Coordinates of C-alpha atoms in Angstrom, one line a residue:
M1 CA 5.4 -6.8 22.2
D2 CA 2.6 -5.3 24.2
M3 CA -0.7 -7.0 23.1
S4 CA -2.9 -5.1 25.6
V5 CA -5.6 -2.7 24.5
D6 CA -4.7 0.9 25.3
T7 CA -6.4 2.5 28.3
T8 CA -4.0 5.4 28.8
S9 CA -5.4 8.9 29.1
R10 CA -8.9 7.8 28.1
Q11 CA -11.2 10.7 27.5
A12 CA -15.0 10.9 26.9
Y13 CA -16.2 11.1 23.4
D14 CA -16.7 14.7 22.3
P15 CA -19.9 14.9 20.0
T16 CA -19.2 18.5 19.1
Y17 CA -15.8 18.0 17.6
D18 CA -15.4 20.0 14.4
P19 CA -12.3 19.8 12.2
L20 CA -12.6 23.4 11.1
V21 CA -12.7 25.0 14.6
S22 CA -11.5 22.5 17.1
T23 CA -7.8 22.7 18.1
G24 CA -7.3 19.0 17.6
P25 CA -9.1 15.6 17.7
G26 CA -8.2 15.0 21.4
R27 CA -6.1 12.3 23.0
G28 CA -7.4 8.9 23.8
Q29 CA -11.1 9.8 23.2
D30 CA -13.6 7.0 23.4
Y31 CA -15.6 5.9 20.3
A32 CA -18.7 7.6 19.0
P33 CA -21.8 5.4 20.1
T34 CA -22.1 3.6 16.8
Y35 CA -23.7 0.2 16.1
W36 CA -20.3 -0.9 14.8
V37 CA -18.6 -0.3 18.1
A38 CA -21.3 -2.0 20.1
S39 CA -21.1 -5.2 17.9
A40 CA -17.5 -5.5 16.8
G41 CA -16.3 -7.3 19.8
E42 CA -13.1 -6.7 21.8
P43 CA -10.6 -4.5 19.9
P44 CA -7.3 -6.3 18.9
G45 CA -4.1 -5.6 20.8
D46 CA -2.0 -2.5 20.0
D47 CA 1.4 -1.3 21.0
G48 CA 0.4 1.4 23.5
P49 CA 1.0 5.1 23.3
I50 CA 4.4 6.4 22.3
H51 CA 6.8 6.6 25.2
G52 CA 10.1 8.2 24.6
D53 CA 11.8 9.5 21.4
R54 CA 12.4 7.1 18.6
D55 CA 13.6 6.9 15.0
V56 CA 11.4 5.1 12.5
D57 CA 11.5 4.5 8.8
V58 CA 7.8 5.5 8.1
A59 CA 5.3 7.2 10.3
V60 CA 1.6 6.8 9.3
I61 CA -0.7 9.4 10.9
G62 CA -4.2 8.0 11.4
S63 CA -5.4 4.5 12.1
G64 CA -8.5 4.3 9.9
F65 CA -8.8 2.2 6.8
T66 CA -6.2 4.2 4.8
G67 CA -3.6 4.3 7.5
L68 CA -4.0 0.6 8.4
A69 CA -3.9 -0.5 4.7
T70 CA -0.8 1.7 4.1
A71 CA 1.0 0.0 7.1
L72 CA -0.2 -3.4 6.0
F73 CA 1.0 -3.1 2.4
L74 CA 4.3 -1.4 3.4
A75 CA 5.1 -4.4 5.5
R76 CA 3.7 -7.2 3.4
E77 CA 4.8 -6.0 0.0
H78 CA 7.8 -3.8 0.7
G79 CA 9.3 -5.1 3.9
I80 CA 8.9 -1.6 5.6
K81 CA 7.6 -1.7 9.1
A82 CA 5.6 1.4 9.6
T83 CA 4.7 3.2 12.9
V84 CA 1.1 4.2 13.0
L85 CA 0.2 7.2 15.2
E86 CA -3.5 7.5 16.3
A87 CA -4.7 10.4 18.4
N88 CA -7.6 8.5 20.0
R89 CA -8.7 4.9 20.0
V90 CA -7.9 2.8 16.9
A91 CA -10.2 3.5 13.9
W92 CA -11.8 6.3 15.9
G93 CA -12.8 8.6 13.0
C94 CA -14.5 7.9 9.7
T95 CA -13.7 4.1 9.9
S96 CA -16.0 3.4 12.9
R97 CA -18.8 5.8 11.8
N98 CA -19.5 5.1 8.1
G99 CA -22.3 3.1 6.5
G100 CA -20.1 0.1 5.5
Q101 CA -21.0 0.3 1.8
G102 CA -18.1 -0.7 -0.4
Q103 CA -18.8 0.3 -4.0
N104 CA -16.8 0.3 -7.2
A105 CA -16.2 4.1 -7.0
S106 CA -13.8 6.8 -5.8
G107 CA -14.8 10.3 -5.1
R108 CA -18.2 11.8 -6.0
L109 CA -18.0 12.1 -9.8
Y110 CA -19.8 9.7 -12.1
R111 CA -18.0 8.1 -15.0
S112 CA -19.8 10.5 -17.4
Q113 CA -18.2 13.4 -15.5
W114 CA -14.8 11.8 -15.8
I115 CA -15.2 11.9 -19.6
E116 CA -16.4 15.5 -19.5
R117 CA -13.4 16.5 -17.3
W118 CA -10.6 14.4 -18.8
G119 CA -11.8 12.8 -22.0
V120 CA -12.5 9.1 -22.9
D121 CA -9.0 7.8 -22.8
V122 CA -8.2 9.0 -19.3
A123 CA -11.7 8.0 -18.1
R124 CA -11.0 4.4 -19.3
R125 CA -7.7 4.3 -17.5
L126 CA -9.2 5.7 -14.4
D127 CA -12.0 3.2 -14.5
A128 CA -9.4 0.4 -14.8
E129 CA -7.6 1.7 -11.8
I130 CA -10.8 2.0 -9.7
R131 CA -11.7 -1.6 -10.7
E132 CA -8.3 -2.8 -9.6
G133 CA -8.9 -0.9 -6.4
F134 CA -12.2 -2.7 -5.8
G135 CA -10.3 -5.9 -6.4
T136 CA -7.8 -4.9 -3.7
F137 CA -10.7 -4.3 -1.3
R138 CA -12.4 -7.6 -2.3
G139 CA -9.2 -9.5 -1.6
L140 CA -8.8 -8.1 1.9
V141 CA -12.5 -8.6 2.7
A142 CA -12.1 -12.3 1.8
Q143 CA -9.4 -12.7 4.4
I144 CA -11.4 -11.1 7.3
D145 CA -14.5 -12.0 9.2
C146 CA -16.4 -8.7 8.7
D147 CA -20.0 -9.7 8.0
A148 CA -19.5 -9.2 4.2
Q149 CA -22.6 -8.8 2.2
P150 CA -21.8 -9.0 -1.6
G151 CA -24.2 -8.6 -4.4
G152 CA -23.8 -5.2 -5.9
H153 CA -25.3 -1.7 -5.6
L154 CA -28.9 -0.6 -6.1
Y155 CA -29.2 3.0 -7.1
I156 CA -32.8 4.1 -6.4
A157 CA -34.5 6.8 -8.5
H158 CA -36.4 8.7 -5.8
R159 CA -38.4 10.7 -8.4
D160 CA -39.5 9.6 -11.9
K161 CA -37.5 12.3 -13.6
K162 CA -34.3 10.7 -12.2
M163 CA -34.9 7.6 -14.3
A164 CA -33.5 9.3 -17.4
F165 CA -30.2 10.1 -15.6
L166 CA -29.9 6.5 -14.4
R167 CA -30.6 5.1 -17.9
S168 CA -28.0 7.4 -19.4
E169 CA -25.3 6.5 -16.7
G170 CA -26.1 2.8 -16.8
A171 CA -25.9 2.7 -20.6
L172 CA -22.5 4.5 -20.5
M173 CA -21.2 2.1 -17.9
R174 CA -22.3 -0.8 -20.0
D175 CA -21.4 0.4 -23.5
R176 CA -18.2 2.4 -22.7
F177 CA -16.8 0.5 -19.8
G178 CA -18.3 -3.0 -20.1
Y179 CA -20.3 -3.2 -16.9
D180 CA -23.3 -5.6 -16.6
T181 CA -25.7 -2.8 -15.5
R182 CA -29.4 -3.3 -15.5
M183 CA -32.4 -0.9 -15.3
L184 CA -35.2 -2.0 -13.0
T185 CA -38.8 -0.8 -12.9
R186 CA -40.5 0.2 -9.7
E187 CA -42.3 -3.2 -9.8
E188 CA -39.1 -5.1 -10.2
V189 CA -37.4 -3.3 -7.4
H190 CA -40.4 -4.0 -5.1
R191 CA -40.7 -7.6 -6.2
D192 CA -37.1 -8.7 -6.3
Y193 CA -35.2 -6.4 -3.9
V194 CA -37.1 -4.2 -1.4
R195 CA -40.4 -2.4 -1.1
D196 CA -39.0 1.1 -1.0
E197 CA -42.0 3.3 -1.5
D198 CA -39.7 6.1 -2.6
A199 CA -38.5 4.1 -5.6
H200 CA -39.6 4.9 -9.1
G201 CA -37.1 2.4 -10.5
A202 CA -33.4 1.7 -10.1
L203 CA -30.1 1.1 -11.7
H204 CA -28.4 -2.1 -10.6
E205 CA -24.6 -2.1 -10.6
P206 CA -22.9 -5.6 -10.2
D207 CA -20.0 -4.5 -8.0
G208 CA -20.7 -3.8 -4.3
I209 CA -19.8 -5.4 -1.0
S210 CA -21.2 -4.1 2.3
V211 CA -19.2 -4.8 5.5
H212 CA -19.1 -4.3 9.2
P213 CA -16.5 -1.5 9.0
L214 CA -15.0 -1.9 12.4
K215 CA -14.6 -5.6 12.2
L216 CA -12.8 -5.0 8.9
A217 CA -10.5 -2.4 10.5
Y218 CA -9.8 -4.9 13.3
G219 CA -8.8 -7.4 10.7
Y220 CA -6.5 -4.8 9.1
I221 CA -4.9 -4.2 12.5
R222 CA -4.2 -7.9 13.1
M223 CA -2.7 -8.4 9.7
A224 CA -0.6 -5.2 9.8
R225 CA 0.8 -6.0 13.2
A226 CA 1.5 -9.7 12.2
H227 CA 3.7 -8.3 9.5
G228 CA 5.6 -6.0 11.8
A229 CA 3.8 -2.7 11.8
T230 CA 3.2 -1.0 15.2
L231 CA 0.1 0.8 16.3
H232 CA 0.1 3.6 18.9
P233 CA -3.2 5.0 20.1
S234 CA -3.4 8.1 22.4
S235 CA -0.5 9.5 20.4
P236 CA -1.7 12.7 18.6
V237 CA 0.8 14.6 16.5
T238 CA 0.9 18.0 18.3
G239 CA 3.9 19.4 16.4
W240 CA 5.8 18.8 13.2
R241 CA 9.1 20.2 12.0
T242 CA 11.5 19.0 9.4
E243 CA 15.3 18.8 9.8
G244 CA 17.1 17.8 6.7
E245 CA 15.6 14.5 5.6
R246 CA 13.9 13.7 8.9
H247 CA 10.4 14.7 10.0
L248 CA 10.1 15.3 13.7
L249 CA 6.6 14.5 14.9
R250 CA 5.9 15.6 18.5
T251 CA 3.5 13.5 20.5
P252 CA 2.6 13.7 24.2
G253 CA 4.9 10.8 24.9
G254 CA 7.9 11.7 22.8
V255 CA 9.2 12.7 19.4
V256 CA 9.0 10.3 16.5
R257 CA 11.7 11.0 13.9
A258 CA 10.6 9.6 10.5
R259 CA 12.2 9.3 7.1
A260 CA 8.8 9.5 5.5
V261 CA 5.3 10.4 6.7
A262 CA 2.0 9.2 5.3
I263 CA -1.1 11.3 6.3
A264 CA -4.3 9.2 6.5
T265 CA -6.5 11.3 8.7
G266 CA -9.5 11.7 6.5
A267 CA -12.0 14.4 7.5
Y268 CA -10.4 14.6 10.9
T269 CA -7.3 16.3 9.5
A270 CA -6.3 19.5 11.2
G271 CA -5.3 22.2 8.8
S272 CA -2.4 23.0 11.1
L273 CA -0.9 19.5 10.9
H274 CA 1.2 20.3 7.8
P275 CA 1.3 23.2 5.3
S276 CA 0.3 20.9 2.4
L277 CA -3.1 20.4 4.0
R278 CA -4.4 23.9 4.5
G279 CA -7.7 24.4 2.7
R280 CA -7.4 21.2 0.8
C281 CA -10.3 19.2 2.1
Y282 CA -13.8 20.2 3.2
P283 CA -15.3 18.2 6.1
I284 CA -19.0 17.6 6.0
L285 CA -21.2 15.8 8.5
S286 CA -23.1 12.6 7.9
N287 CA -25.6 11.1 10.3
S288 CA -26.6 7.5 10.7
I289 CA -29.2 5.5 12.6
V290 CA -29.8 1.8 13.1
T291 CA -33.2 0.3 14.1
R292 CA -33.9 -2.6 16.4
P293 CA -34.1 -6.0 14.6
L294 CA -37.1 -6.3 12.3
T295 CA -39.8 -8.9 13.1
D296 CA -40.9 -11.5 10.5
D297 CA -44.0 -9.3 9.8
E298 CA -41.9 -6.2 9.2
L299 CA -39.6 -8.1 6.9
A300 CA -42.5 -9.3 4.9
R301 CA -44.1 -5.9 4.7
T302 CA -40.9 -4.2 3.6
N303 CA -40.0 -7.2 1.4
F304 CA -36.3 -6.8 2.2
L305 CA -34.9 -9.6 0.0
T306 CA -31.5 -8.0 -0.5
H307 CA -28.6 -7.1 1.7
E308 CA -27.0 -5.0 -1.0
A309 CA -25.8 -1.5 -0.6
I310 CA -28.6 0.9 -1.6
T311 CA -28.4 4.7 -2.2
D312 CA -30.9 7.0 -3.8
T313 CA -30.6 9.8 -6.3
R314 CA -31.0 12.8 -4.0
T315 CA -28.0 15.1 -4.1
L316 CA -27.8 14.7 -0.3
R317 CA -28.5 11.0 -0.8
F318 CA -29.8 8.5 1.7
Y319 CA -27.7 5.3 1.9
Y320 CA -29.2 2.3 3.6
R321 CA -29.3 -1.5 3.8
L322 CA -30.5 -4.5 5.8
L323 CA -27.8 -5.7 8.2
P324 CA -27.1 -9.4 8.9
D325 CA -29.1 -9.3 12.2
R326 CA -32.2 -7.8 10.5
R327 CA -31.7 -4.2 11.5
V328 CA -32.0 -1.4 9.0
Q329 CA -29.2 1.1 8.8
I330 CA -29.8 4.5 7.1
G331 CA -27.7 7.6 6.8
S332 CA -27.5 10.9 5.0
R333 CA -26.0 14.4 5.4
S334 CA -27.2 16.7 8.1
A335 CA -25.7 19.4 10.3
I336 CA -23.3 22.1 9.0
T337 CA -21.2 22.5 12.2
G338 CA -20.1 20.3 15.0
A339 CA -21.8 22.6 17.5
D340 CA -25.2 21.9 15.9
A341 CA -24.6 18.1 15.3
R342 CA -26.6 17.1 18.4
H343 CA -29.8 18.9 17.5
P344 CA -32.7 16.4 17.3
R345 CA -33.8 17.6 13.8
H346 CA -30.9 15.8 12.2
E347 CA -31.9 12.5 13.6
R348 CA -35.5 13.3 12.7
L349 CA -34.5 13.8 9.1
L350 CA -33.3 10.2 9.0
I351 CA -36.3 8.8 10.8
D352 CA -38.7 10.7 8.4
G353 CA -36.7 9.3 5.5
L354 CA -37.0 5.8 6.9
H355 CA -40.7 6.2 7.4
R356 CA -41.2 7.6 3.9
K357 CA -39.4 4.7 2.3
F358 CA -40.8 2.0 4.6
P359 CA -44.2 3.0 6.1
A360 CA -44.3 -0.4 7.9
L361 CA -41.4 0.7 10.1
R362 CA -43.2 3.9 11.3
G363 CA -42.6 4.1 15.1
I364 CA -39.9 1.4 15.2
D365 CA -37.3 1.8 17.9
I366 CA -34.0 3.4 17.0
D367 CA -31.2 1.6 18.9
Y368 CA -28.2 3.6 17.6
S369 CA -27.7 7.1 16.4
W370 CA -24.4 8.9 15.6
W371 CA -22.6 11.2 13.2
G372 CA -19.2 11.7 11.8
W373 CA -17.2 13.8 9.3
V374 CA -16.6 13.0 5.7
D375 CA -13.6 14.3 3.7
V376 CA -14.7 16.0 0.4
S377 CA -12.2 17.5 -1.9
H378 CA -12.9 20.7 -3.8
D379 CA -13.0 19.0 -7.1
M380 CA -14.9 15.9 -5.8
M381 CA -12.1 13.4 -6.4
P382 CA -9.5 12.0 -4.0
R383 CA -5.8 12.4 -4.2
I384 CA -3.1 9.9 -3.3
A385 CA -0.2 12.3 -3.7
Q386 CA 3.3 13.5 -2.8
P387 CA 2.5 17.2 -2.8
D388 CA 6.1 18.3 -2.7
P389 CA 8.6 16.1 -4.6
G390 CA 11.3 17.4 -2.4
Q391 CA 9.8 16.0 0.8
N392 CA 8.9 12.5 1.7
V393 CA 5.4 13.5 2.8
F394 CA 2.4 11.7 1.3
Y395 CA -1.3 11.8 1.8
A396 CA -4.5 9.9 0.7
L397 CA -7.5 12.1 1.3
G398 CA -10.8 13.3 -0.2
Y399 CA -12.8 10.2 -0.8
G400 CA -16.1 12.0 -0.6
G401 CA -17.9 9.2 1.1
N402 CA -16.5 6.4 -1.0
G403 CA -13.6 5.5 1.2
V404 CA -14.8 2.1 2.6
S405 CA -13.6 0.3 -0.5
F406 CA -11.2 2.6 -2.3
S407 CA -9.2 3.3 0.9
A408 CA -7.7 -0.2 0.7
H409 CA -6.2 0.5 -2.8
A410 CA -5.3 4.1 -1.8
G411 CA -3.2 2.6 1.1
R412 CA -1.6 0.1 -1.3
R413 CA -0.7 2.9 -3.8
M414 CA 0.6 5.2 -1.0
A415 CA 2.8 2.4 0.2
E416 CA 4.2 2.0 -3.3
R417 CA 4.9 5.7 -3.5
I418 CA 6.7 5.7 -0.2
A419 CA 8.7 2.6 -1.2
G420 CA 9.8 4.4 -4.4
R421 CA 8.0 2.2 -6.8
A422 CA 6.8 3.5 -10.2
D423 CA 3.6 2.6 -11.9
P424 CA 1.9 3.9 -15.1
A425 CA -1.2 4.6 -13.0
F426 CA 0.6 7.4 -11.2
S427 CA 0.0 9.6 -14.2
L428 CA -3.7 9.6 -13.6
P429 CA -5.4 12.7 -12.1
I430 CA -5.9 11.2 -8.7
Y431 CA -2.1 10.6 -8.3
D432 CA -0.3 13.3 -10.3
S433 CA -1.5 16.4 -8.5
A434 CA -2.2 17.7 -5.1
L435 CA -5.6 18.3 -3.6
P436 CA -6.9 21.6 -5.0
T437 CA -7.6 24.7 -2.9
H438 CA -10.6 27.0 -3.4
P439 CA -10.6 30.8 -3.4
L440 CA -13.8 30.9 -1.3
A441 CA -12.6 28.3 1.3
P442 CA -13.0 30.7 4.2
F443 CA -16.7 31.0 3.3
R444 CA -17.4 27.3 2.8
R445 CA -19.8 27.0 5.7
L446 CA -22.0 29.8 4.4
G447 CA -22.0 28.3 0.9
Q448 CA -22.8 24.9 2.3
A449 CA -25.9 26.2 4.1
L450 CA -27.1 27.8 0.9
L451 CA -26.4 24.8 -1.2
Y452 CA -28.2 22.5 1.2
R453 CA -31.4 24.6 0.8
W454 CA -31.0 24.5 -3.0
Y455 CA -30.4 20.8 -3.0
Y456 CA -33.6 20.3 -1.0
L457 CA -35.6 22.3 -3.5
K458 CA -34.1 20.5 -6.5
D459 CA -34.5 17.1 -5.0
E460 CA -38.0 17.4 -3.5
V461 CA -39.8 20.3 -5.1
L462 CA -38.6 21.5 -8.5

């Protein structure tokens, strides 16, 4: 088996890539210039690009968290050795660009919204499934050296009027679902966690593990390959047709004929890849910056006593934390299109947010700045689905920014579905239906621009 890292057809990173307008994600593109790439160490070995036609049992498209977890669990729990196809370098998309915050969540809806949409009984079953999913993630993290930072999740009220929402959601989580949530005053946040000048208080959730996402992905790769999965970078799927019970996936190096296909391409999914994907997910951009390491004086003035995942209550929320090497990472939503992603105002938004929260860091050097696409479903919840029962095609998509942790369980569940296993959980809404479409999908970008203006007014002015 070839243990060398792929260097075939290496292309420069394209910062303007846009899933809605680009013809494809490229072939062999280098990574975005993230802190994670710079600090993850040498990538593990792979199996090189596809060379020649081949027959496989299962083809997994995408080598991010979901695709790697699917391949790992197919091999480890079902004895099925998957073939993973990656267009660029391993973990090139969402997995090497996120904030590394693993929370006990899936999608963008709160538990109160689950109850409104599906009722208490379904919400309780869904909560049990999400908890089990966080356990799957926790179990994998425990096996991999990925700079894990446990401790929970701090949900910061960026305005005083947001405290009522946090109290309500925290009480529901505690009383209906049994979570040990706690409300914190501004003074308690500043004294015991961090001196975030934006904070008017916070909700503390007990479950949360932040990680170095690329180190975690490298661990997934090593485990999956050790169990017999193969990983092929620089092998984009450029064509797909189905003949009988076989799916013929064309790559630059040959055709992969698969009994079953698992799609795990996140926000980097081309709508042309398969008919079941058209208009099903909406990609939005998220920017991130990482500072230089903080000095002792800066640590004292910011009172960063926690390494927990932190988010605030803005609709376009800031997510941030102190990294193990004393850098601060902070991210939020930004540009609408890939063509606009490089404009300095989007990085400026993050820097201004950092300064507002931590005045002591005004003027600090920014060592890393990048952006990436997030897959958001039209109903704000993911799907791990088989859209057509007559075809062995499956996907796990639509995490809405909560894929760091739930992708592990999504991969596990997708592997079970591919292997033909049944489970009562598959009657839950995230498993028993396809990703929804939206009648105004062609006008999403216009609507997004208007919504962003409204969100700013609602979050900062009204």
